[in-house]
Coordinates of C-alpha atoms in Angstrom, one line a residue:
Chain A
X1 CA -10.9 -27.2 -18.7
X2 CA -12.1 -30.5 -16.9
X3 CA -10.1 -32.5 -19.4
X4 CA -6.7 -30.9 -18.3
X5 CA -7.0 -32.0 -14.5
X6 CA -6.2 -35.6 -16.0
X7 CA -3.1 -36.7 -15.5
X8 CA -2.9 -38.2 -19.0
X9 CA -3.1 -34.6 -19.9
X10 CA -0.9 -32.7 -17.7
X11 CA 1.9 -32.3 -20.3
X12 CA -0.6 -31.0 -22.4
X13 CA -2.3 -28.1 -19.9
X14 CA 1.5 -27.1 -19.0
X15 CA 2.3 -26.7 -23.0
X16 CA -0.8 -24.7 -23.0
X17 CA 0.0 -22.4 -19.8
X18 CA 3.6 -21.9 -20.8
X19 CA 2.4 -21.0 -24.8
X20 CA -0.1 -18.6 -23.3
X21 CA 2.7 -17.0 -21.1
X22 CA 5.4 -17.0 -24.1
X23 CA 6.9 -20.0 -23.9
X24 CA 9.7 -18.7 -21.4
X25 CA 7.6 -19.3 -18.2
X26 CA 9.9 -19.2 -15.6
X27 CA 7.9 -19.7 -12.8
X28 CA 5.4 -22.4 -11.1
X29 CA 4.0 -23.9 -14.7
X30 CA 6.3 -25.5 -16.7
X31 CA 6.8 -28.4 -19.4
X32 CA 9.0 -30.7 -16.8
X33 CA 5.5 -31.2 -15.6
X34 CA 5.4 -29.6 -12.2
X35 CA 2.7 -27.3 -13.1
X36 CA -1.0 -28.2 -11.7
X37 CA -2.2 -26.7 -8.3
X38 CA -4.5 -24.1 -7.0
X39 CA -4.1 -20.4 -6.8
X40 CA -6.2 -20.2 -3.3
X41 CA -3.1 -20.1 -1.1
X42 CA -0.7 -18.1 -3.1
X43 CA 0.2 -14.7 -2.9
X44 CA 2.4 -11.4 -3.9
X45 CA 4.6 -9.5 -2.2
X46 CA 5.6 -6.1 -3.7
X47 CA 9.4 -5.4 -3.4
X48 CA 9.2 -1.6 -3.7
X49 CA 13.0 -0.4 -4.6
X50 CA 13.4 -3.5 -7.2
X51 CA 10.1 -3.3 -9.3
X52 CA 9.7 -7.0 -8.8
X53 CA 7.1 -9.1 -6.7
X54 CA 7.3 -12.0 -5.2
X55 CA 5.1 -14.9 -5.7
X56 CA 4.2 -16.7 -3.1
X57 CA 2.5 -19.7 -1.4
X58 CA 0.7 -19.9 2.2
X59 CA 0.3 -23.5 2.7
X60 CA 4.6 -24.1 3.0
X61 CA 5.4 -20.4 4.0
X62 CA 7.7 -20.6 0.7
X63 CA 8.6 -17.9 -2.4
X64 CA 8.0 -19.8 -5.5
X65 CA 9.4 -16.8 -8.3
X66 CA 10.3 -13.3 -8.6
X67 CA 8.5 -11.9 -10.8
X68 CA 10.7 -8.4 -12.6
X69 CA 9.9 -5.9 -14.7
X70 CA 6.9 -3.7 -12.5
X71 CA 8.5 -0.2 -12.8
X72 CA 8.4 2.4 -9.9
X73 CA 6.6 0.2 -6.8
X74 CA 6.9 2.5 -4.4
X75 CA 3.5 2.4 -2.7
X76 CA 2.2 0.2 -5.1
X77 CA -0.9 -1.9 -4.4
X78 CA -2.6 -4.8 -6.3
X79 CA -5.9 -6.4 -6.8
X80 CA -6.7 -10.0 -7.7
X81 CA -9.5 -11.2 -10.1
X82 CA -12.1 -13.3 -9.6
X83 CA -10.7 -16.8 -10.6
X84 CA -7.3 -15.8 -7.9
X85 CA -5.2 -16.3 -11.4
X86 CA -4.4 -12.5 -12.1
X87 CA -3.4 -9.8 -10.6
X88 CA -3.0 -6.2 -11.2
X89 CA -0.8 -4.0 -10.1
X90 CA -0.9 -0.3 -9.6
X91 CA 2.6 1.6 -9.8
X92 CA 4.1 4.9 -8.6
X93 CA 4.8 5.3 -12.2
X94 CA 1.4 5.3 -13.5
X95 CA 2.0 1.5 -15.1
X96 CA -1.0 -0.9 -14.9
X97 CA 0.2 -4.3 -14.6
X98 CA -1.4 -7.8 -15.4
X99 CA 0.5 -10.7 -14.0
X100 CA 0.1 -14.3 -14.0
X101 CA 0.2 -15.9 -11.0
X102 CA -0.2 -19.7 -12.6
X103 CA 3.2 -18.8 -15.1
X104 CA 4.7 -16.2 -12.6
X105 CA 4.9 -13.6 -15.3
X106 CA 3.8 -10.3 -16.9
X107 CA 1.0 -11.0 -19.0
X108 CA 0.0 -7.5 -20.0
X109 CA 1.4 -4.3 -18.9
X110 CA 0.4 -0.1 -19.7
X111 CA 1.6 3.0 -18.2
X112 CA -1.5 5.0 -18.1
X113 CA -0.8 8.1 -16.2
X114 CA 2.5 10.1 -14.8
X115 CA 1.7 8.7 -11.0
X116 CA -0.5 6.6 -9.5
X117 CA -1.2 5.6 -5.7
X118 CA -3.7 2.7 -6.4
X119 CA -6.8 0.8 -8.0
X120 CA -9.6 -1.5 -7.8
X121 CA -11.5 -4.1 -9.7
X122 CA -15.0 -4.7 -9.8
X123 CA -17.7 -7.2 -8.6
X124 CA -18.0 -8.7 -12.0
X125 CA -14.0 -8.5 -12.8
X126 CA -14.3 -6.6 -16.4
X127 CA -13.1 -3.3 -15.2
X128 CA -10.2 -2.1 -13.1
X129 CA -9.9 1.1 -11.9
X130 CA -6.4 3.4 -11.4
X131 CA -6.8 6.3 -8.9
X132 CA -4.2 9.1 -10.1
X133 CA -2.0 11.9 -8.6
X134 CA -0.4 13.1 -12.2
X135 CA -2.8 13.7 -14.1
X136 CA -5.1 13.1 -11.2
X137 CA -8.8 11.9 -11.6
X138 CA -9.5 8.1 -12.3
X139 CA -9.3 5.8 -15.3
X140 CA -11.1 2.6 -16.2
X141 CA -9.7 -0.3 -18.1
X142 CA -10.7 -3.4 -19.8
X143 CA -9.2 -6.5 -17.5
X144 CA -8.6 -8.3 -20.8
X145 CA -6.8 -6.0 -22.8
X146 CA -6.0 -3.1 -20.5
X147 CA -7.7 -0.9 -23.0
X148 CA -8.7 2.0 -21.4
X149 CA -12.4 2.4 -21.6
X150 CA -13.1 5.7 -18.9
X151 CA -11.8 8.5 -18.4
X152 CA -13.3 10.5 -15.5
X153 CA -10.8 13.4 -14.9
X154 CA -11.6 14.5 -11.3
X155 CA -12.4 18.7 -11.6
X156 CA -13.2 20.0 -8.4
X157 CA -15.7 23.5 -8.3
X158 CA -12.8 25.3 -8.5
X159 CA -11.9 24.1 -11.8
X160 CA -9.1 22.7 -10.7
X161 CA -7.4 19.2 -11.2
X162 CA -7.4 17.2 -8.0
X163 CA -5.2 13.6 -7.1
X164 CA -7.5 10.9 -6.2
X165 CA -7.2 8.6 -3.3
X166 CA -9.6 6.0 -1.3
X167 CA -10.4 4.3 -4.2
X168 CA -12.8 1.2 -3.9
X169 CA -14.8 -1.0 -5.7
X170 CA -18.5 -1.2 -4.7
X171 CA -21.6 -3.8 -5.6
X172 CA -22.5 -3.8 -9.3
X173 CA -20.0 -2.4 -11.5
X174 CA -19.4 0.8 -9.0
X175 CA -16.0 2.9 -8.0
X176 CA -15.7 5.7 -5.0
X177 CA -12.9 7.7 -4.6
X178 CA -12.1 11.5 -2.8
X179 CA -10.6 14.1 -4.2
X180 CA -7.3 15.0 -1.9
X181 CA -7.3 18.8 -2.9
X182 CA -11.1 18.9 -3.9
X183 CA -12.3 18.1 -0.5
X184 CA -15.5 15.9 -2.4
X185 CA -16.2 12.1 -2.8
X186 CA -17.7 10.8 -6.3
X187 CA -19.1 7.4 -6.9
X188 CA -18.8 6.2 -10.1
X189 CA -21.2 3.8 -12.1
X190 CA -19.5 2.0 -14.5
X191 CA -22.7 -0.5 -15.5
X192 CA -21.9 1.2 -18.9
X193 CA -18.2 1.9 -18.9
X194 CA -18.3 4.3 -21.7
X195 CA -21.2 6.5 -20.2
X196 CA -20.4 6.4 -16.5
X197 CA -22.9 8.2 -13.9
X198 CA -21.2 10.0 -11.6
X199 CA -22.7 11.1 -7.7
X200 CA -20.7 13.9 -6.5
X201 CA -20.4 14.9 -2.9
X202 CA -18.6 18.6 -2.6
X203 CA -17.0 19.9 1.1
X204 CA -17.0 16.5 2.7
X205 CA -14.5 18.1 4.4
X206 CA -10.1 19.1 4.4
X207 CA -8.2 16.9 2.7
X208 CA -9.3 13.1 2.4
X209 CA -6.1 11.4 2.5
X210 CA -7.9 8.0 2.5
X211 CA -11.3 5.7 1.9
X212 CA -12.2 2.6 2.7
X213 CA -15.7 0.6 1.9
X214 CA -17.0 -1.6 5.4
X215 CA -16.9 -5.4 3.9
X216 CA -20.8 -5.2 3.4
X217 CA -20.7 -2.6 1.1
X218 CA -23.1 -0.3 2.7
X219 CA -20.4 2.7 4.1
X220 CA -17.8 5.0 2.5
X221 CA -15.8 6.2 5.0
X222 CA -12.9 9.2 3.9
X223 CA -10.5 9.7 6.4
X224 CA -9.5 13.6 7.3
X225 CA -6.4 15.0 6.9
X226 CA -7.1 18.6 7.6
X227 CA -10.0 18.1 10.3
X228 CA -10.7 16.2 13.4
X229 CA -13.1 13.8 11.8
X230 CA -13.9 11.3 9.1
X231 CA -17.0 11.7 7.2
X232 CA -19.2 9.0 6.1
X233 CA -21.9 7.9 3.3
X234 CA -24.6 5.4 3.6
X235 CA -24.9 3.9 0.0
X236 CA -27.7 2.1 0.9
X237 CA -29.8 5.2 2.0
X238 CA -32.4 6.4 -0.5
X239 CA -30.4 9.4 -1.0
X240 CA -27.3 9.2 0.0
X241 CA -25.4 12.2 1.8
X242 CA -22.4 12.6 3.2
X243 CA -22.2 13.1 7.0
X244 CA -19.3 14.3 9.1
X245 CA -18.4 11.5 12.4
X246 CA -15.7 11.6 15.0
X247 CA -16.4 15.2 14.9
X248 CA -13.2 16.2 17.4
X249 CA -12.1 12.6 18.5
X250 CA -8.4 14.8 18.7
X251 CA -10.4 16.6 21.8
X252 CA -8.8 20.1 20.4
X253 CA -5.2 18.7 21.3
X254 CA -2.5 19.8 18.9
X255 CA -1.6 16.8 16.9
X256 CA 1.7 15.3 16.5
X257 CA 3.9 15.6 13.1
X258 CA 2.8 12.9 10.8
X259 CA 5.6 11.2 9.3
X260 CA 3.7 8.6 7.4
X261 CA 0.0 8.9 6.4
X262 CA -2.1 6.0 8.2
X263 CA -3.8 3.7 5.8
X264 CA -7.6 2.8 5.9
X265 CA -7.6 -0.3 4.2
X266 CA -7.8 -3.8 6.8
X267 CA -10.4 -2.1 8.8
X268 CA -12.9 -5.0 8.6
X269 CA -15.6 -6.2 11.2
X270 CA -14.2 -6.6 14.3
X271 CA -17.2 -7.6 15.8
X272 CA -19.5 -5.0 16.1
X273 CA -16.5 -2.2 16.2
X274 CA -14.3 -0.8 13.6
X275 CA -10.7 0.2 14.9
X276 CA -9.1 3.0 13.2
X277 CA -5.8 4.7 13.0
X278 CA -6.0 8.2 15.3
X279 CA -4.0 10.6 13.0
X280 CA -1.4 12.3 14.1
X281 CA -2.1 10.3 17.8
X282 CA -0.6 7.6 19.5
X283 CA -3.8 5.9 19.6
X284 CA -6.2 3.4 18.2
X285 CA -9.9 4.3 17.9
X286 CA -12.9 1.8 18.8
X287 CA -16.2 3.0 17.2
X288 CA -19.4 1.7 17.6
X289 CA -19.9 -0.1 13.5
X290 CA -23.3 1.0 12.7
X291 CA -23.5 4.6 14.5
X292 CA -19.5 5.8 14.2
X293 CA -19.4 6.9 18.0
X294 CA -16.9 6.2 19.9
X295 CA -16.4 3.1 21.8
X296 CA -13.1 3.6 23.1
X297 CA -9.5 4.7 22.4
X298 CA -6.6 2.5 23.2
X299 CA -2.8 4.0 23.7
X300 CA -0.7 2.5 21.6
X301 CA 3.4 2.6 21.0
X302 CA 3.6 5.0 18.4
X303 CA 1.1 6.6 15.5
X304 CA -0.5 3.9 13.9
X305 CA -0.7 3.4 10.1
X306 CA -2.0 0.2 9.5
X307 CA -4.6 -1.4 12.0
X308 CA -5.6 -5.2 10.6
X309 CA -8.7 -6.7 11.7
X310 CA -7.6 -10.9 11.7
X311 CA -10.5 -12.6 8.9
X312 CA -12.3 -13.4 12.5
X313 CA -12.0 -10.6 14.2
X314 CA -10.9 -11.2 17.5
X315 CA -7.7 -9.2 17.4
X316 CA -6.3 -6.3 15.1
X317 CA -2.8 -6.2 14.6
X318 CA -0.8 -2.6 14.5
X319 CA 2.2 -1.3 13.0
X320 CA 3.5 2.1 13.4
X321 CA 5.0 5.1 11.6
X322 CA 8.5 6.5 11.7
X323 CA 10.7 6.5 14.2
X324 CA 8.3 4.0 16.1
X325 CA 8.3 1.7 12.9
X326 CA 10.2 -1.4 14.2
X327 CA 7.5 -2.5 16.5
X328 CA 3.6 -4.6 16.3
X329 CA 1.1 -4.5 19.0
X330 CA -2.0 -6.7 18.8
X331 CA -5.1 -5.3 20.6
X332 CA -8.0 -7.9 21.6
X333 CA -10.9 -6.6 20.8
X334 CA -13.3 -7.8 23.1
X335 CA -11.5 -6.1 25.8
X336 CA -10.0 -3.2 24.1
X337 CA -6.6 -3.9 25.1
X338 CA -2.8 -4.4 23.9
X339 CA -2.3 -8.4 24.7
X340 CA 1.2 -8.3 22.8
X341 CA 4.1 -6.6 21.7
X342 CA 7.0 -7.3 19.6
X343 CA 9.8 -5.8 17.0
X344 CA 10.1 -7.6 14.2
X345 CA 12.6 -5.2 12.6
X346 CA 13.6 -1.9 11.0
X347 CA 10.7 -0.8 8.7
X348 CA 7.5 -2.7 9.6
X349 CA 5.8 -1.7 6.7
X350 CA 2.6 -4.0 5.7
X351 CA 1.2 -7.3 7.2
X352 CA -1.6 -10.1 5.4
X353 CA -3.3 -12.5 7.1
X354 CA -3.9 -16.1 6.1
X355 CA -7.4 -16.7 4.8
X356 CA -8.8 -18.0 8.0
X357 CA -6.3 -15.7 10.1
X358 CA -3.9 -18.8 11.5
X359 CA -0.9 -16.5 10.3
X360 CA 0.3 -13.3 9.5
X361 CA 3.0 -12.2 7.4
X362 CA 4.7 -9.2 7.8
X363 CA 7.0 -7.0 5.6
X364 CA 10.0 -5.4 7.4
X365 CA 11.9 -3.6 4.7
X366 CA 15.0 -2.6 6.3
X367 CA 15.7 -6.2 7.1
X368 CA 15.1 -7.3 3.6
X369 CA 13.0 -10.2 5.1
X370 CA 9.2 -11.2 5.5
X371 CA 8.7 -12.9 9.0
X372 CA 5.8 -15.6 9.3
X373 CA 4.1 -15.6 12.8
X374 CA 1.0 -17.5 14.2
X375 CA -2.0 -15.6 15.6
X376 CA -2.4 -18.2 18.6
X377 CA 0.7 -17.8 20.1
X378 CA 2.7 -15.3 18.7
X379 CA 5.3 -17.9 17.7
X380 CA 7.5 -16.6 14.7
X381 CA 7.2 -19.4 12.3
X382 CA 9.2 -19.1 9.5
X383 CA 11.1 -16.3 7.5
X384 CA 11.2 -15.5 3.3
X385 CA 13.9 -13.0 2.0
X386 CA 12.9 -10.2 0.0
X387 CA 14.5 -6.9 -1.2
X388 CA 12.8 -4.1 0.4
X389 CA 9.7 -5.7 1.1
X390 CA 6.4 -3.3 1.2
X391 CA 2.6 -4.8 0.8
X392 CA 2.0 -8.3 1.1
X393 CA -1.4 -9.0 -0.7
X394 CA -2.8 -12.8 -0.5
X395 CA -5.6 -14.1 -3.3
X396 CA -8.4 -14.2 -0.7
X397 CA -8.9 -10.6 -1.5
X398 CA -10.4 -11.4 -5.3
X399 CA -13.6 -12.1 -3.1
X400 CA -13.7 -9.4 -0.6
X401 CA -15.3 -6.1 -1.4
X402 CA -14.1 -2.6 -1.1
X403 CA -10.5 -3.6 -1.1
Chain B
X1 CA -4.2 -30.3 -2.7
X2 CA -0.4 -31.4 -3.1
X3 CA 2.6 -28.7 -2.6
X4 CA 4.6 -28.0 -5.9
X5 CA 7.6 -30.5 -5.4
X6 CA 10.8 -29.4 -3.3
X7 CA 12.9 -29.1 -6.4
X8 CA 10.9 -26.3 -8.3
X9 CA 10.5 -24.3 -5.0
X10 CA 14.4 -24.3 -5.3
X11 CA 15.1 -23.8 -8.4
X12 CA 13.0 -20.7 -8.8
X13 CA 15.0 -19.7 -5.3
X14 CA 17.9 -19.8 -6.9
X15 CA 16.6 -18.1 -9.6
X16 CA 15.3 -15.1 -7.2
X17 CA 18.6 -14.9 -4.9
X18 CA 21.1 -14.9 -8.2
X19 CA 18.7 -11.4 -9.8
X20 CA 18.6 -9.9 -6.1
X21 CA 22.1 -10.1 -5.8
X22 CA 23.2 -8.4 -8.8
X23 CA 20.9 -5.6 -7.5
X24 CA 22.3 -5.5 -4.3
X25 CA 25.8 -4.8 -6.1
X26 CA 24.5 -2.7 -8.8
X27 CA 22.3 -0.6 -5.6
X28 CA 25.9 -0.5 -3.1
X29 CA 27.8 1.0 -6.2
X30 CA 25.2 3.7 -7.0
X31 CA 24.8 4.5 -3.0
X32 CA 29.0 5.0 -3.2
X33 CA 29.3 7.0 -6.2
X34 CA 26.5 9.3 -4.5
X35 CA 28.4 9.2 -1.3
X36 CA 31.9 10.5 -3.2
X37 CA 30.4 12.9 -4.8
X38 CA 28.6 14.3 -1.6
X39 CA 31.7 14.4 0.0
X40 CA 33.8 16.0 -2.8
X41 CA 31.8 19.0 -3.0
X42 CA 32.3 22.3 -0.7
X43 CA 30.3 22.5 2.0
X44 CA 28.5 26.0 2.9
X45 CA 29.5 28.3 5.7
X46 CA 30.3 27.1 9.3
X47 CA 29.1 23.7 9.9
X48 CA 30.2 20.9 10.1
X49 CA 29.4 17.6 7.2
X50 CA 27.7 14.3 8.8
X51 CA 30.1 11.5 8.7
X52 CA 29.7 9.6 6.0
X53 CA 28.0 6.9 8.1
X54 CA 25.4 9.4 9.1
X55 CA 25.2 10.6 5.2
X56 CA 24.3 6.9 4.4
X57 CA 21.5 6.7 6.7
X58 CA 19.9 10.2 5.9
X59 CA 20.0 9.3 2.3
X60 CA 18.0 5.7 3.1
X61 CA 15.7 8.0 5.1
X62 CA 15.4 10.0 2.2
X63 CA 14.8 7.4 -0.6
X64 CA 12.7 5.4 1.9
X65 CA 10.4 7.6 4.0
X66 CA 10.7 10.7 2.8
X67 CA 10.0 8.7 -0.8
X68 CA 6.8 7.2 1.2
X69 CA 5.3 10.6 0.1
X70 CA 7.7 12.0 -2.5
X71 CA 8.0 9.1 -4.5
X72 CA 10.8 6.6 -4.4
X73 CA 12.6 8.0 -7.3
X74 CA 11.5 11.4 -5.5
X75 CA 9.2 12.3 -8.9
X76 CA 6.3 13.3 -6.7
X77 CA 3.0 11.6 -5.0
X78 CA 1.3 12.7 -2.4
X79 CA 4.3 15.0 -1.5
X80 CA 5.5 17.8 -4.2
X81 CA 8.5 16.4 -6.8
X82 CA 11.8 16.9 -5.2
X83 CA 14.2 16.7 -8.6
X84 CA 16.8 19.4 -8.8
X85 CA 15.0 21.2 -11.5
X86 CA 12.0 22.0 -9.3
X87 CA 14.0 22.9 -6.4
X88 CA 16.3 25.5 -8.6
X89 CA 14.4 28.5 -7.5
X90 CA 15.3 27.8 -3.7
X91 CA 18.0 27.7 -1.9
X92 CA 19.3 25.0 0.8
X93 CA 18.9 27.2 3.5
X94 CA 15.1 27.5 2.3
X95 CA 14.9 23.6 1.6
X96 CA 16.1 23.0 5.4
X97 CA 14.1 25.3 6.5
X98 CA 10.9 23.5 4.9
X99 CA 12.3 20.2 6.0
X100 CA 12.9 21.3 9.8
X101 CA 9.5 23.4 10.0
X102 CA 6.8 21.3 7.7
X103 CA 4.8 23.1 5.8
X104 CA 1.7 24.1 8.2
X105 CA -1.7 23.4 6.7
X106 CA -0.5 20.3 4.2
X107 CA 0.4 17.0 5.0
X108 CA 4.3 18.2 5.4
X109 CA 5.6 17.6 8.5
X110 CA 8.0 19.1 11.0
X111 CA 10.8 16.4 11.3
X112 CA 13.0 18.9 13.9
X113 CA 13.5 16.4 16.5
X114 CA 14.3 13.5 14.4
X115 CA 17.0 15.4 11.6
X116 CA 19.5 17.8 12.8
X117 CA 19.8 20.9 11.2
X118 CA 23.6 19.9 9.5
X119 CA 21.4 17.0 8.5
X120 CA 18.9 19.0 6.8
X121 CA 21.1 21.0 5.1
X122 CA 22.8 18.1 4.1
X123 CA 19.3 16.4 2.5
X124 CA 18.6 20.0 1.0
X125 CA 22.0 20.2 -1.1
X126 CA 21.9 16.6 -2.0
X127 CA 18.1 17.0 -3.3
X128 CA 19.9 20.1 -5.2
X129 CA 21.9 18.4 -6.9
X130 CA 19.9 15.2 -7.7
X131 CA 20.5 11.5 -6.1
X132 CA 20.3 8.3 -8.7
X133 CA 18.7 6.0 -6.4

């Protein structure tokens, strides 16, 4: 590949990249020669009612293609592998899709189940995994060929089929997900894709709705639906069990209607707490990393659903559920406290930061628009149009684990 | 590293705008033809129809947030299916009901407060009789 990076040879790589894509590349690589650059600063953003993603680039706040074709996206996520170049999305309609971020296209695409909410990829980008609502359980595919190569239907003790959510990747080759209507976790290893071993962890508690691995790789953390508390797993305990934390952090208080379940994903390391979204509360939770107590609880404008640790973890940015979805607070976290507020729009739906956390972009749908702000001084930036923008997903996240 | 020159950043713009705004047309005709047809059909018993102004919005709330948890084309996720043929065996009164109320115990919630209950009955018969988003 060396070779291609001369410029004696450019014509030939973008011949190569668009004959690899089809020949009909419409996007970034093409024969008029404007084709070689890196993939570290580029991203995509999902434009849920179109079935089309944006692809774009960090460095000039600019959309460099739109991308068609994806099927249902409503609530659709995406993972990039290893070398930042693909990307695979997880539809609402059960499609699996491989695009090409270098010739902004489709290279591969499958619809694997009736409905999907999301996926991962592991350490050593062979396998992806699709968490599933219809038929429920997970499945395991070949990155290359999007051959499936699990199946691991999720059958609770009951005997009964449940959905899957919270599903992340883990070191070496490994999966967890909960079981929404099976009340367990299972962790998958995958080291030999077509003999999996599977840990199961029954009555972790009512109705996981979410899960998220801590960036280290050593906690699963299922969020509660149905009880006033998360429970936890230590993967990195000799025998791992799960353990129920928070226990009561609602304090017995009647919870408010829950018009959009919060997310888990974003929580990273905020220094030495983790800040989570209080369900069905207007409030943010501070607990301590290692032990899960609490460390504080900061009132916030509405019920949060996304709460964004920035790459360095002074601040977490937080956007709200309906009807208090037009607004973004960002909490310091050395002092626990709001230090900004702002409405971007109608719909705030998703934020990214940049790699290093200079900027955040931000998706609000009902204006059709993606706004650009910097983290120092609040300053909006720039703007990109987009048709019912939802998640905004940049490349750094091929090397981050448990996303 | 260099940026990818001005005039591929605009031609792909161009590109993106021309597609999005055949949607937009394609998306505004669908949203009127669901509109007319709402507003051709009886309405039940004494109440009175939300304006068509109002109509428009609860139908974005319903494609939008409700579809957060029903699915966008309303085939089901987290949230049950809402397609006329599994809401045959209940009535509207029943569907309003479910959408005033929640569903205690599941992730359903209450939205009394934010929906009237015209409006619900409105969502109810227009989930009846099946939206083409």
């Amino acid at each position: 590949m060396t070779g291609f990076a001369l410029p004696s040879r450019r014509s030939l790589l973008s011949a190569g990249l668009a004959a690899a894509a089809g020949a009909t590349a419409p996007g970034i690589a093409r024969a008029d020669g404007c084709a070689l650059r890196g993939t570290g600063d580029l991203g995509l953003v999902v434009e849920r009612a179109t079935g089309s993603l944006l692809l774009v680039e960090t460095s000039g706040r600019s959309m460099l293609a739109r991308i068609e074709g994806l099927g249902d996206l409503s609530h659709a996520s995406l993972v990039f592998d290893r070398t930042e170049r693909f990307a695979f999305v997880f539809g609402r309609d059960g499609g699996l899709t491989k695009v090409d971020l270098l010739t902004a296209s489709v290279a591969k695409r499958v619809v694997q189940a009736g409905n999907a909410i999301g996926g991962a990829i592991s350490d050593d980008g062979r396998l992806v995994a699709v968490s599933n609502y219809q038929p429920g359980g997970v499945r395991v595919f070949d990155t290359d060929t999007l051959e499936m190569v699990a199946d691991v239907p999720a059958i609770d003790r009951r005997g009964a089929p449940s959905k899957t959510v919270g599903l992340v990747d883990l070191p070496f080759r490994t999966f967890a997900w909960s079981l929404l209507d099976g009340d367990e976790i299972w962790i998958g290893d995958f080291a030999d894709p077509r003999a999996p071993k599977i840990a199961r962890f029954p009555d972790i508690g009512r109705l996981p709705y979410d899960g998220v691995a801590t960036s280290e790789g050593r906690w699963y953390v299922a969020g509660l639906f149905g009880e006033d508390a998360l429970t936890r797993i230590d993967l990195w305990a000799e025998t791992p069990k799960a353990e129920k934390v928070l226990v009561g952090y609602g304090k017995g208080e009647q919870p408010l209607p829950v018009y959009k379940m919060p997310h888990m994903e974003g929580w990273g390391a905020a220094g030495d707490l983790l800040l989570i979204p209080a369900v069905g509360r207007h409030e943010v939770l501070a607990v301590e990393r290692d032990t899960f107590r609490e460390a504080g609880r900061i009132a916030v404008h509405g019920q949060p659903v996304f709460c964004v640790a920035r790459p360095d973890g002074r601040q977490v940015w937080v956007n709200y559920a309906h009807p208090a979805n037009d607004t973004i607070e960002v909490i310091d976290v050395p002092s626990l406290k709001v230090v900004h507020a702002f409405r971007p729009g109608p719909a705030v739906l998703h934020l990214e930061f940049t790699p290093r956390g200079h900027e955040v972009w931000i998706s609000v749908r009902d204006a059709d628009r993606i706004d650009v702000h910097e983290t120092r001084t609040f300053a909006k930036v720039g703007e990109i149009a987009a048709k019912s923008p939802s998640g905004i997903f940049f490349t750094p996240r091929a090397h981050r684990l448990g996303v | 590293m260099p940026r990818p020159d001005r005039s591929s950043t605009d031609r792909c713009d161009r590109t993106g705008s021309a597609a999005a705004g055949r949607r937009r047309l394609g998306l505004a005709a669908g949203l009127i033809a669901t509109l007319a047809i709402a507003a051709a059909s009886p309405v039940s018993s004494a109440r009175s129809a939300p304006d068509p102004a109002t109509q428009a919005r609860l139908i974005h709330l319903l494609v939008q947030d409700c579809g957060s948890c029903h699915g966008l084309t309303l085939k089901g996720g987290l949230g049950a299916p809402l397609l006329p043929e599994t809401l045959a065996d209940r009535d509207a009164e029943t569907l309003a009901a479910i959408i005033l109320d929640g569903i205690p115990g599941t992730p359903m919630p209450p939205w009394r407060g934010l929906i009237g209950r015209d409006e619900a009955l409105f969502l109810a018969e227009t989930l009846k009789k099946g939206i083409t988003p």
